[in-house]
Amino acid sequence: MKHKNLIDLEYMTTEQLEQTIRLARIIKDKPDIYKHACDGKIMATLFYEPSTRTQMSFQTAMLRLGGKIIGFDNPLNSSVAKGENIKDTITVISSYADIIAMRHPTEGSAKAASLYSSVPLINCGDGGHFHPTQTLTDVVTLDFEKGRLDNLKIGLCGDLLNGRTVHSLIKTMSHFEGNSFVLISTKELSVPQYIKDILDNAGCEYTEADNLKDAISDLDVLYMTRIQRERFSSEEEYQSQKGVFVLDTEKLALAKEDMIILHPLPRVDEIAIEVDDDPRACYFKQAEYGMYGRMALIVLLLRPEGSFSFKTPDPIIRTDRICSNPKCIITDPQQYYLPKNTYEKDGNICCDYCDRII
Ligand code: NCD
């Protein structure tokens, strides 16, 4: 099946990813060339969950390309508050807009929405699942700041269990030659097994660590993340994990001179403010670069049918095996109409929405 919905960055071939990064660089260096690229086009930004950077960088990206924006950032101000389902919202919005950027708290919601969209739909985060355009932001930053996407030793620190940006980034970087990973977290917040399986299958070296100070010295990239308070089932659980990892100047003194520090933001307390003045701190530049990456993505997705599209396997509808992930959209009674789509991978049947093995 060929389509233009970006649910996971894995949908892009390496060539498409490199093409997007190249275009992001051109747009950054010569923005005037693209300032009318989206004249007459409308983007809908549908944010069912809080966001600052992702939402505003998409909006700014569209405005800088000459396009216009509509949307909501508080579903309570839309018909969602009256009980409207995703299908109806997307069916209608896709008849108003030329492209949709959507964030939703439920895993698999972006895939579900894409089934009813007649225009390209970009996943801006679906629960703890994927966040492809943050990963695009991250790889654009690695390319701009390190000049390469391969042979990097990447440390990821913080909430590696719930951090969707971490999952998306590991998957993408595992495709490039010579990358290795240091996964720094508490035992409770370590990366899900399926991410370790991806690393094993890609033949990537990785180690797990529970101490940032010990792990920092030979990293090329340190990707800090916040502890995802909203994904914990109780405040006590969150409190027990909060504040365990803090990057400060004392720890940074042990790092390589050319290491770069990334963070998808927002920061809570995991990077001390004093670190912002260190030239290795790239997280604010990263947020700016993300806008160029998103401008490039919009330009490419709005090119005529077929010229920049993704190929994914046709789903198989099964009623005998149903996803039991309580965080998956398919288990939401309000979205009862969704087809029970699955696909097969390595002999397993997986949910087509949240990708968990059924
Ligand atoms: C991230 C997200 O929403 O997943 N933020 C972002 O998009 N820049 C990370 C986070 O919320 O911690």
CSV table of C-alpha atoms and ligand atoms in Angstrom, one decimal:
chain,number,residue,atom,x,y,z
A,1,MET,CA,0.0,0.0,0.0
A,2,LYS,CA,1.4,3.4,-1.0
A,3,HIS,CA,0.4,6.5,1.0
A,4,LYS,CA,1.6,9.8,2.5
A,5,ASN,CA,0.9,9.3,6.2
A,6,LEU,CA,4.0,9.6,8.4
A,7,ILE,CA,3.1,7.4,11.4
A,8,ASP,CA,6.6,6.2,12.1
A,9,LEU,CA,10.0,7.4,10.8
A,10,GLU,CA,10.6,3.8,9.8
A,11,TYR,CA,8.2,4.4,6.9
A,12,MET,CA,10.9,6.5,5.2
A,13,THR,CA,13.6,4.8,3.3
A,14,THR,CA,17.1,6.0,4.1
A,15,GLU,CA,17.1,7.9,0.8
A,16,GLN,CA,13.9,9.7,1.7
A,17,LEU,CA,15.3,10.5,5.2
A,18,GLU,CA,18.5,11.9,3.6
A,19,GLN,CA,16.5,13.8,1.0
A,20,THR,CA,14.5,15.4,3.9
A,21,ILE,CA,17.7,16.4,5.8
A,22,ARG,CA,19.3,17.8,2.7
A,23,LEU,CA,16.2,19.9,2.0
A,24,ALA,CA,16.1,21.0,5.7
A,25,ARG,CA,19.6,22.4,5.2
A,26,ILE,CA,18.8,24.3,2.1
A,27,ILE,CA,15.7,25.8,3.8
A,28,LYS,CA,17.8,26.8,6.8
A,29,ASP,CA,20.5,28.4,4.6
A,30,LYS,CA,18.2,29.9,1.9
A,31,PRO,CA,14.7,30.3,3.4
A,32,ASP,CA,13.7,32.8,0.7
A,33,ILE,CA,13.6,30.0,-2.0
A,34,TYR,CA,10.8,28.3,-0.1
A,35,LYS,CA,8.8,31.1,1.3
A,36,HIS,CA,6.0,30.6,-1.2
A,37,ALA,CA,6.3,26.8,-1.5
A,38,CYS,CA,2.9,26.3,0.3
A,39,ASP,CA,1.0,29.4,-0.9
A,40,GLY,CA,-2.7,28.5,-0.8
A,41,LYS,CA,-2.3,25.4,1.3
A,42,ILE,CA,-3.8,24.8,4.8
A,43,MET,CA,-2.4,22.7,7.6
A,44,ALA,CA,-4.6,21.5,10.4
A,45,THR,CA,-2.8,21.0,13.7
A,46,LEU,CA,-4.9,18.7,16.0
A,47,PHE,CA,-3.4,18.5,19.4
A,48,TYR,CA,-5.3,16.3,21.8
A,49,GLU,CA,-2.4,16.4,24.2
A,50,PRO,CA,-0.2,19.4,25.4
A,51,SER,CA,2.7,20.5,23.2
A,52,THR,CA,4.8,23.6,22.8
A,53,ARG,CA,7.5,22.9,20.3
A,54,THR,CA,6.0,20.2,18.1
A,55,GLN,CA,2.8,22.2,17.6
A,56,MET,CA,4.3,25.6,17.2
A,57,SER,CA,7.2,24.5,15.1
A,58,PHE,CA,4.7,22.9,12.7
A,59,GLN,CA,2.6,26.0,12.7
A,60,THR,CA,5.6,28.2,12.2
A,61,ALA,CA,6.9,25.9,9.5
A,62,MET,CA,3.7,26.1,7.5
A,63,LEU,CA,3.5,29.9,7.9
A,64,ARG,CA,7.2,30.3,6.8
A,65,LEU,CA,6.3,28.3,3.7
A,66,GLY,CA,3.5,30.7,2.8
A,67,GLY,CA,0.7,28.4,4.0
A,68,LYS,CA,-2.0,28.9,6.6
A,69,ILE,CA,-3.0,27.0,9.7
A,70,ILE,CA,-6.2,25.9,11.5
A,71,GLY,CA,-6.7,23.5,14.4
A,72,PHE,CA,-7.1,23.1,18.1
A,73,ASP,CA,-4.7,22.6,21.0
A,74,ASN,CA,-7.4,21.9,23.6
A,75,PRO,CA,-9.8,19.2,22.4
A,76,LEU,CA,-12.2,20.4,25.1
A,77,ASN,CA,-12.8,23.4,22.8
A,78,SER,CA,-13.7,21.1,19.9
A,79,SER,CA,-16.5,18.6,19.3
A,80,VAL,CA,-14.3,16.0,20.9
A,81,ALA,CA,-15.7,17.3,24.2
A,82,LYS,CA,-19.2,16.3,22.9
A,83,GLY,CA,-18.0,12.7,22.4
A,84,GLU,CA,-17.0,12.9,18.7
A,85,ASN,CA,-14.8,10.0,17.6
A,86,ILE,CA,-11.5,10.2,15.7
A,87,LYS,CA,-13.1,8.9,12.5
A,88,ASP,CA,-15.6,11.7,12.2
A,89,THR,CA,-13.2,14.4,13.2
A,90,ILE,CA,-10.6,13.4,10.7
A,91,THR,CA,-13.0,12.7,7.9
A,92,VAL,CA,-14.3,16.3,8.2
A,93,ILE,CA,-11.0,18.0,8.9
A,94,SER,CA,-9.3,16.3,5.9
A,95,SER,CA,-11.9,17.9,3.7
A,96,TYR,CA,-10.9,21.4,5.1
A,97,ALA,CA,-7.1,21.1,5.1
A,98,ASP,CA,-4.4,19.9,2.8
A,99,ILE,CA,-2.3,18.2,5.5
A,100,ILE,CA,-2.8,17.2,9.1
A,101,ALA,CA,-0.4,17.2,12.1
A,102,MET,CA,-1.9,15.3,15.0
A,103,ARG,CA,-0.9,14.4,18.6
A,104,HIS,CA,-3.1,12.1,20.7
A,105,PRO,CA,-2.5,10.4,24.1
A,106,THR,CA,-3.5,6.9,22.9
A,107,GLU,CA,-1.1,4.5,21.3
A,108,GLY,CA,-2.0,3.7,17.7
A,109,SER,CA,-4.3,6.8,17.4
A,110,ALA,CA,-2.3,8.2,14.5
A,111,LYS,CA,-2.6,5.0,12.5
A,112,ALA,CA,-6.3,4.9,13.3
A,113,ALA,CA,-6.8,8.5,12.2
A,114,SER,CA,-4.8,8.0,8.9
A,115,LEU,CA,-7.4,5.4,7.8
A,116,TYR,CA,-10.0,8.2,7.5
A,117,SER,CA,-7.8,11.0,6.2
A,118,SER,CA,-7.9,12.0,2.6
A,119,VAL,CA,-4.8,14.1,3.0
A,120,PRO,CA,-1.3,13.4,4.4
A,121,LEU,CA,-1.4,12.9,8.2
A,122,ILE,CA,1.7,13.3,10.3
A,123,ASN,CA,1.9,11.6,13.7
A,124,CYS,CA,3.1,14.2,16.3
A,125,GLY,CA,3.2,11.7,19.1
A,126,ASP,CA,0.7,8.9,19.9
A,127,GLY,CA,0.9,8.1,23.6
A,128,GLY,CA,4.2,6.4,24.5
A,129,HIS,CA,4.4,4.9,21.0
A,130,PHE,CA,6.1,6.9,18.3
A,131,HIS,CA,7.1,10.5,17.6
A,132,PRO,CA,8.6,10.5,14.1
A,133,THR,CA,9.1,14.3,13.7
A,134,GLN,CA,11.0,14.5,16.9
A,135,THR,CA,13.3,11.9,15.5
A,136,LEU,CA,13.5,13.9,12.3
A,137,THR,CA,14.5,16.9,14.5
A,138,ASP,CA,17.1,14.7,16.2
A,139,VAL,CA,18.7,13.4,13.0
A,140,VAL,CA,18.7,16.8,11.4
A,141,THR,CA,20.5,18.1,14.5
A,142,LEU,CA,23.1,15.2,14.4
A,143,ASP,CA,23.7,15.9,10.7
A,144,PHE,CA,24.1,19.7,11.3
A,145,GLU,CA,26.2,19.4,14.4
A,146,LYS,CA,28.2,16.2,14.1
A,147,GLY,CA,28.2,16.0,10.2
A,148,ARG,CA,27.2,12.3,10.2
A,149,LEU,CA,24.6,9.8,11.3
A,150,ASP,CA,26.9,6.8,11.6
A,151,ASN,CA,29.7,5.7,13.9
A,152,LEU,CA,28.3,7.5,16.9
A,153,LYS,CA,28.2,6.3,20.5
A,154,ILE,CA,24.8,7.6,21.7
A,155,GLY,CA,23.9,7.7,25.4
A,156,LEU,CA,20.2,7.9,26.2
A,157,CYS,CA,19.3,8.9,29.7
A,158,GLY,CA,16.1,9.2,31.8
A,159,ASP,CA,12.7,7.7,31.1
A,160,LEU,CA,13.6,5.1,28.5
A,161,LEU,CA,10.4,3.2,29.1
A,162,ASN,CA,7.8,5.8,28.4
A,163,GLY,CA,9.8,8.2,26.2
A,164,ARG,CA,8.5,7.8,22.7
A,165,THR,CA,11.3,10.0,21.3
A,166,VAL,CA,13.8,7.5,22.7
A,167,HIS,CA,12.1,4.6,21.0
A,168,SER,CA,11.8,6.4,17.6
A,169,LEU,CA,15.4,7.6,17.8
A,170,ILE,CA,16.9,4.2,18.6
A,171,LYS,CA,15.1,2.6,15.8
A,172,THR,CA,16.2,5.1,13.2
A,173,MET,CA,19.8,5.3,14.4
A,174,SER,CA,20.1,1.5,14.4
A,175,HIS,CA,20.0,1.5,10.6
A,176,PHE,CA,23.2,3.5,10.3
A,177,GLU,CA,26.6,1.7,10.3
A,178,GLY,CA,28.7,1.6,13.4
A,179,ASN,CA,26.3,3.3,15.9
A,180,SER,CA,26.3,2.0,19.5
A,181,PHE,CA,24.1,2.8,22.4
A,182,VAL,CA,24.4,3.3,26.2
A,183,LEU,CA,21.0,3.0,27.8
A,184,ILE,CA,21.1,4.9,31.1
A,185,SER,CA,18.1,4.5,33.3
A,186,THR,CA,16.8,3.0,36.5
A,187,LYS,CA,15.7,-0.7,36.2
A,188,GLU,CA,12.0,0.4,36.4
A,189,LEU,CA,12.4,2.8,33.4
A,190,SER,CA,14.6,0.8,31.1
A,191,VAL,CA,13.7,0.5,27.4
A,192,PRO,CA,11.0,-2.0,26.5
A,193,GLN,CA,12.1,-5.4,25.3
A,194,TYR,CA,10.9,-4.8,21.7
A,195,ILE,CA,13.5,-2.0,21.4
A,196,LYS,CA,16.2,-4.3,22.6
A,197,ASP,CA,15.1,-6.8,20.1
A,198,ILE,CA,15.4,-4.2,17.4
A,199,LEU,CA,19.0,-3.5,18.5
A,200,ASP,CA,19.8,-7.2,18.5
A,201,ASN,CA,18.3,-7.8,15.1
A,202,ALA,CA,20.2,-4.8,13.7
A,203,GLY,CA,23.4,-6.2,15.2
A,204,CYS,CA,23.9,-2.9,17.2
A,205,GLU,CA,26.1,-2.9,20.3
A,206,TYR,CA,24.4,-1.6,23.4
A,207,THR,CA,25.0,-1.6,27.1
A,208,GLU,CA,22.7,-0.7,30.0
A,209,ALA,CA,23.9,1.6,32.8
A,210,ASP,CA,22.4,3.1,35.9
A,211,ASN,CA,24.9,5.8,36.6
A,212,LEU,CA,25.3,8.8,34.3
A,213,LYS,CA,28.7,9.8,35.7
A,214,ASP,CA,30.3,6.5,34.9
A,215,ALA,CA,28.7,6.3,31.4
A,216,ILE,CA,29.4,9.8,30.1
A,217,SER,CA,33.1,9.8,29.3
A,218,ASP,CA,33.2,8.2,25.9
A,219,LEU,CA,29.8,9.3,24.4
A,220,ASP,CA,29.6,11.3,21.2
A,221,VAL,CA,26.0,12.2,21.9
A,222,LEU,CA,24.1,12.4,25.2
A,223,TYR,CA,20.3,12.4,24.7
A,224,MET,CA,18.6,13.5,28.0
A,225,THR,CA,14.9,13.0,28.6
A,226,ARG,CA,12.5,14.0,31.3
A,227,ILE,CA,10.7,11.5,33.5
A,228,GLN,CA,7.2,11.3,31.9
A,229,ARG,CA,5.0,12.1,34.8
A,230,GLU,CA,1.8,11.8,32.9
A,231,ARG,CA,2.5,8.2,31.9
A,232,PHE,CA,2.8,6.9,35.5
A,233,SER,CA,-0.2,5.2,37.1
A,234,SER,CA,0.4,6.9,40.5
A,235,GLU,CA,2.1,10.0,41.9
A,236,GLU,CA,4.2,7.8,44.3
A,237,GLU,CA,5.7,5.8,41.4
A,238,TYR,CA,6.6,9.1,39.7
A,239,GLN,CA,8.1,10.6,42.9
A,240,SER,CA,10.3,7.5,43.3
A,241,GLN,CA,11.9,8.0,39.8
A,242,LYS,CA,12.1,11.8,39.6
A,243,GLY,CA,15.4,13.5,40.0
A,244,VAL,CA,17.5,10.3,39.7
A,245,PHE,CA,19.5,11.6,36.7
A,246,VAL,CA,20.7,15.2,36.6
A,247,LEU,CA,23.3,16.4,34.1
A,248,ASP,CA,25.3,19.2,35.8
A,249,THR,CA,28.6,20.8,35.0
A,250,GLU,CA,30.5,18.4,37.3
A,251,LYS,CA,29.4,15.4,35.3
A,252,LEU,CA,29.8,17.3,32.0
A,253,ALA,CA,33.5,17.9,32.9
A,254,LEU,CA,34.0,14.2,32.4
A,255,ALA,CA,32.6,14.2,28.9
A,256,LYS,CA,34.4,14.6,25.5
A,257,GLU,CA,35.0,18.1,24.3
A,258,ASP,CA,33.0,17.4,21.2
A,259,MET,CA,30.1,15.5,22.7
A,260,ILE,CA,26.8,17.1,22.1
A,261,ILE,CA,23.8,17.2,24.5
A,262,LEU,CA,20.4,16.8,23.0
A,263,HIS,CA,17.0,16.9,24.7
A,264,PRO,CA,13.6,16.8,23.0
A,265,LEU,CA,12.4,19.3,25.6
A,266,PRO,CA,10.5,20.2,27.8
A,267,ARG,CA,13.2,20.0,30.5
A,268,VAL,CA,12.1,19.6,34.1
A,269,ASP,CA,15.1,19.1,36.3
A,270,GLU,CA,17.3,16.6,34.4
A,271,ILE,CA,19.7,19.2,33.0
A,272,ALA,CA,20.9,21.9,35.4
A,273,ILE,CA,20.4,25.4,34.0
A,274,GLU,CA,24.2,26.1,34.3
A,275,VAL,CA,24.7,23.5,31.5
A,276,ASP,CA,22.9,25.8,29.0
A,277,ASP,CA,26.0,28.0,28.7
A,278,ASP,CA,28.3,25.1,27.7
A,279,PRO,CA,28.9,25.0,23.9
A,280,ARG,CA,28.0,21.3,24.0
A,281,ALA,CA,24.4,22.1,24.9
A,282,CYS,CA,22.6,21.8,21.6
A,283,TYR,CA,19.0,21.4,22.8
A,284,PHE,CA,17.8,24.9,22.0
A,285,LYS,CA,19.4,24.7,18.5
A,286,GLN,CA,17.8,21.3,18.1
A,287,ALA,CA,14.3,22.8,18.7
A,288,GLU,CA,15.1,25.4,15.9
A,289,TYR,CA,16.5,22.8,13.5
A,290,GLY,CA,13.3,20.8,14.1
A,291,MET,CA,11.4,23.6,12.4
A,292,TYR,CA,13.6,23.3,9.2
A,293,GLY,CA,13.1,19.5,9.3
A,294,ARG,CA,9.3,20.0,9.5
A,295,MET,CA,9.3,22.6,6.7
A,296,ALA,CA,11.2,20.1,4.5
A,297,LEU,CA,8.7,17.4,5.4
A,298,ILE,CA,5.7,19.5,4.6
A,299,VAL,CA,7.2,20.5,1.2
A,300,LEU,CA,7.9,16.9,0.3
A,301,LEU,CA,4.5,15.5,1.5
A,302,LEU,CA,2.7,18.2,-0.5
A,303,ARG,CA,4.5,17.4,-3.7
A,304,PRO,CA,2.2,15.7,-6.3
A,305,GLU,CA,0.8,12.2,-5.6
A,306,GLY,CA,3.4,9.5,-5.6
A,307,SER,CA,6.6,11.7,-5.7
A,308,PHE,CA,7.2,11.3,-1.9
A,309,SER,CA,5.2,8.5,-0.5
A,310,PHE,CA,5.6,5.5,1.8
A,311,LYS,CA,5.0,1.9,1.2
A,312,THR,CA,3.6,-0.2,4.1
A,313,PRO,CA,2.2,-3.7,4.0
A,314,ASP,CA,-1.6,-4.1,3.6
A,315,PRO,CA,-3.1,-4.9,7.0
A,316,ILE,CA,-4.8,-8.3,7.6
A,317,ILE,CA,-8.1,-8.1,9.5
A,318,ARG,CA,-8.4,-10.7,12.2
A,319,THR,CA,-11.2,-11.2,14.7
A,320,ASP,CA,-9.7,-14.3,16.4
A,321,ARG,CA,-6.6,-12.4,17.8
A,322,ILE,CA,-7.3,-9.0,19.2
A,323,CYS,CA,-4.8,-6.6,20.7
A,324,SER,CA,-5.0,-6.5,24.5
A,325,ASN,CA,-2.7,-3.6,25.1
A,326,PRO,CA,-4.9,-1.4,27.4
A,327,LYS,CA,-3.1,1.7,26.1
A,328,CYS,CA,-3.9,0.9,22.4
A,329,ILE,CA,-6.7,2.8,20.5
A,330,ILE,CA,-8.3,-0.5,19.5
A,331,THR,CA,-9.3,-1.1,23.1
A,332,ASP,CA,-11.0,2.3,23.4
A,333,PRO,CA,-14.8,1.6,23.3
A,334,GLN,CA,-15.4,5.0,21.7
A,335,GLN,CA,-13.4,3.9,18.6
A,336,TYR,CA,-15.4,0.6,18.3
A,337,TYR,CA,-15.7,1.0,14.5
A,338,LEU,CA,-11.9,0.5,13.9
A,339,PRO,CA,-11.1,-2.6,11.8
A,340,LYS,CA,-9.1,-5.2,13.8
A,341,ASN,CA,-6.1,-4.7,11.6
A,342,THR,CA,-2.9,-6.8,12.2
A,343,TYR,CA,0.2,-7.6,10.3
A,344,GLU,CA,2.7,-10.4,10.4
A,345,LYS,CA,6.3,-9.9,11.3
A,346,ASP,CA,9.0,-12.6,12.0
A,347,GLY,CA,6.3,-15.2,12.5
A,348,ASN,CA,4.3,-13.0,15.0
A,349,ILE,CA,1.0,-11.4,14.6
A,350,CYS,CA,1.2,-7.7,15.5
A,351,CYS,CA,-1.4,-5.0,16.2
A,352,ASP,CA,-1.4,-2.7,13.2
A,353,TYR,CA,-2.1,0.3,15.5
A,354,CYS,CA,0.3,-0.1,18.5
A,355,ASP,CA,2.7,-2.6,16.9
A,356,ARG,CA,2.6,-4.9,20.0
A,357,ILE,CA,2.8,-8.7,19.4
A,358,ILE,CA,-0.7,-10.1,19.9
B,1,NCD,C1,8.6,15.1,23.7
B,1,NCD,C2,7.3,14.5,23.6
B,1,NCD,O1,6.2,15.1,23.5
B,1,NCD,O2,7.3,13.3,23.5
B,1,NCD,N1,8.6,16.5,23.5
B,1,NCD,C3,8.6,17.0,22.2
B,1,NCD,O3,7.8,16.6,21.4
B,1,NCD,N2,9.4,18.0,22.0
B,1,NCD,C4,9.3,14.8,25.0
B,1,NCD,C5,8.6,15.0,26.3
B,1,NCD,O4,7.4,15.4,26.3
B,1,NCD,O5,9.2,14.8,27.3
